[in-house]
Amino acid sequence: MAHIKLERPNLGFGLGLRPDHYEAILSDKPLVDWFEILTENYLVPGGKPHYFLEKIRENYPVVMHGVSMSIGSVDPLDKDYLKQVKLLSDKIKPRWISDHLCWTGMLGKNMHDLLPLPYTEEAINHVVDRIRQVQDFLGQQILIENVSSYLTYQQSEIPEWQFIREISERADCFILLDVNNVYVSAINHGFDPLDYISAMPKDRVYQLHLAGHCNMGNYIIDTHDHEIVDPVWKLYVDTLRHCGDVSTMIERDDNIPPLEDLLKELSRARELASSVLDEKIL
Amino acid sequence: MSQLFLLQNKFQDYLLSSQYDIFNDIVETTTAPINVRLSIYSEAYRSRLIEALATNYPVIRVYLGHDQFQMLGQQYLEKYPSHFRSIRWFGDCLDAFLKECETYSNFPYLSELAKVEWTMTLVFDASDSHIITIDTLYNIPPESWVDMQIRLHPSIHLMQFKWNVLPLWQAISQNQAVPELEQSESPVSWVFWRNNLINYYCSLADDEARAIGALINGYSFGEVCELLCEEGSEQDIAMRAASLLKGWILSGLISEIKY
Ligand SMILES: [Fe+2]
């Protein structure tokens, strides 16, 4: 399939759509530019999830973010899952569809976790081939997200940033760069997060994730249950300096605060982004 | 077999059954030993799935308490690991598991309570459908009543329970005193459905349960009346059937009447 490259769209500043906030979003119409939905939450026949999604969709652009495409698994691609994703996408018309650069299970089982891949030529070829199949099936380019990881495989031959870069270029897909995951993995594996950021093919980075995590002392766990920490904000600024203006959103999956708290965090992202933009003008 | 297959297989075996073959594939570091790094994944796996089970079974979670539920979750996960894309469906066999697992065999009502909770989740996100109003019924010509086909709302589930698990479910979910557990002589039928995004349930008299069961199986209204015929005069039956139908429409159980 030939892909036509358009200029990177900028959706502005978004939030992850969580059921806890459904009512508040409908009644307060908060100043959020867009919402990212968790694809799997809406792969159900009907009821509340679809009701609220449709209402919210009337007022906001959305993107779809999945957790179980399992693009790196050795199992065959799950056609039934992809069909459901396509049906949902036909219905709600998201600006784009993303999932993670990982595997979630094999031999028909699902661990429901974003498990790391070895950074090898074999894995690159495997994933590139599958992303192409998915893009052909969905009729659009997808975004793949870097996951946080807690271990390194002996097999890995190249750094993670080279792995994701190679894959995005060879598969001709886009990148959802999770700035918090870069930071978490940098601490866990002892690399410089700036090496990662500066290796990103900037035109392919279509979206950024910001999130909080849990610092365990010797290592960090990517829990999405805290506020964003200062070093991640700093890395966000570095990311914008490298990539330019990119659609940004905050992910919060646990210990979910009232919407206002997330809106405050989102305004911080706006302020930082506009200060980076000012630097460029000066 | 590819390197990638072998690696993933070893990693998954570690998560599923704590097999350490993956150990030699992980780089040793000074900051955190391999077993600590691996255990981040195994703990996340267990806690995520047990949490998902608690989301689908909030009342059982409260009834058993944290520690007992963790144990149940752990045992269930070992027997029925997820093969679903969406974690929403994890826990579909909990009622069967509670029946077959020796630990719980002395508490037969738990399996019924699990069935109640799972049904509630199915009702919650079942397909949407329009429901008819009572006017629809008045517009049907009398000669069409016998053959008319009544389509139920897709969220409807018909269940039978021996134990008073619905009062138990209600008490726990509303944080009230738990009723004494009782077993009835013959199973009681209950219907579950959704109206305006809210889940409802209601116990049924035997004839009403039979009638709804017949509609689920695609019987026409006339055939439903015949089923009711076993108990009463023809005129009584017609009255009873018509009043049941009105009640179902008013409760939002009926999506369509074709005639
Ligand atoms: Fe993320």
JSON list of C-alpha atoms in Angstrom, two decimals, chain A residues 13-15 17 21-35 56 59-61 258-264 266 270:
[
{"chain": "A", "resi": 13, "resn": "PHE", "atom": "CA", "xyz": [-3.16, 19.05, 24.35]},
{"chain": "A", "resi": 14, "resn": "GLY", "atom": "CA", "xyz": [-5.26, 16.04, 25.27]},
{"chain": "A", "resi": 15, "resn": "LEU", "atom": "CA", "xyz": [-6.15, 13.70, 28.08]},
{"chain": "A", "resi": 17, "resn": "LEU", "atom": "CA", "xyz": [-10.56, 9.44, 28.47]},
{"chain": "A", "resi": 21, "resn": "HIS", "atom": "CA", "xyz": [-14.57, 11.63, 34.15]},
{"chain": "A", "resi": 22, "resn": "TYR", "atom": "CA", "xyz": [-17.41, 10.87, 31.71]},
{"chain": "A", "resi": 23, "resn": "GLU", "atom": "CA", "xyz": [-20.03, 12.93, 33.53]},
{"chain": "A", "resi": 24, "resn": "ALA", "atom": "CA", "xyz": [-17.72, 15.86, 34.28]},
{"chain": "A", "resi": 25, "resn": "ILE", "atom": "CA", "xyz": [-16.63, 16.08, 30.64]},
{"chain": "A", "resi": 26, "resn": "LEU", "atom": "CA", "xyz": [-20.21, 16.20, 29.41]},
{"chain": "A", "resi": 27, "resn": "SER", "atom": "CA", "xyz": [-21.36, 18.75, 31.99]},
{"chain": "A", "resi": 28, "resn": "ASP", "atom": "CA", "xyz": [-18.27, 21.01, 32.20]},
{"chain": "A", "resi": 29, "resn": "LYS", "atom": "CA", "xyz": [-17.02, 20.76, 28.60]},
{"chain": "A", "resi": 30, "resn": "PRO", "atom": "CA", "xyz": [-13.44, 21.25, 29.84]},
{"chain": "A", "resi": 31, "resn": "LEU", "atom": "CA", "xyz": [-10.79, 22.95, 27.75]},
{"chain": "A", "resi": 32, "resn": "VAL", "atom": "CA", "xyz": [-9.15, 19.81, 26.48]},
{"chain": "A", "resi": 33, "resn": "ASP", "atom": "CA", "xyz": [-8.23, 19.77, 22.79]},
{"chain": "A", "resi": 34, "resn": "TRP", "atom": "CA", "xyz": [-8.77, 16.05, 22.31]},
{"chain": "A", "resi": 35, "resn": "PHE", "atom": "CA", "xyz": [-9.14, 12.71, 24.09]},
{"chain": "A", "resi": 56, "resn": "ILE", "atom": "CA", "xyz": [-17.98, 13.09, 24.03]},
{"chain": "A", "resi": 59, "resn": "ASN", "atom": "CA", "xyz": [-17.48, 17.76, 21.11]},
{"chain": "A", "resi": 60, "resn": "TYR", "atom": "CA", "xyz": [-13.90, 16.50, 20.91]},
{"chain": "A", "resi": 61, "resn": "PRO", "atom": "CA", "xyz": [-11.56, 14.82, 18.42]},
{"chain": "A", "resi": 258, "resn": "PRO", "atom": "CA", "xyz": [-10.62, 14.89, 39.72]},
{"chain": "A", "resi": 259, "resn": "LEU", "atom": "CA", "xyz": [-10.55, 16.26, 36.20]},
{"chain": "A", "resi": 260, "resn": "GLU", "atom": "CA", "xyz": [-9.40, 19.71, 37.41]},
{"chain": "A", "resi": 261, "resn": "ASP", "atom": "CA", "xyz": [-6.11, 18.27, 38.67]},
{"chain": "A", "resi": 262, "resn": "LEU", "atom": "CA", "xyz": [-5.35, 16.78, 35.29]},
{"chain": "A", "resi": 263, "resn": "LEU", "atom": "CA", "xyz": [-6.34, 20.04, 33.59]},
{"chain": "A", "resi": 264, "resn": "LYS", "atom": "CA", "xyz": [-3.77, 21.80, 35.76]},
{"chain": "A", "resi": 266, "resn": "LEU", "atom": "CA", "xyz": [-2.20, 19.87, 31.10]},
{"chain": "A", "resi": 270, "resn": "ARG", "atom": "CA", "xyz": [0.80, 24.04, 27.35]}
]
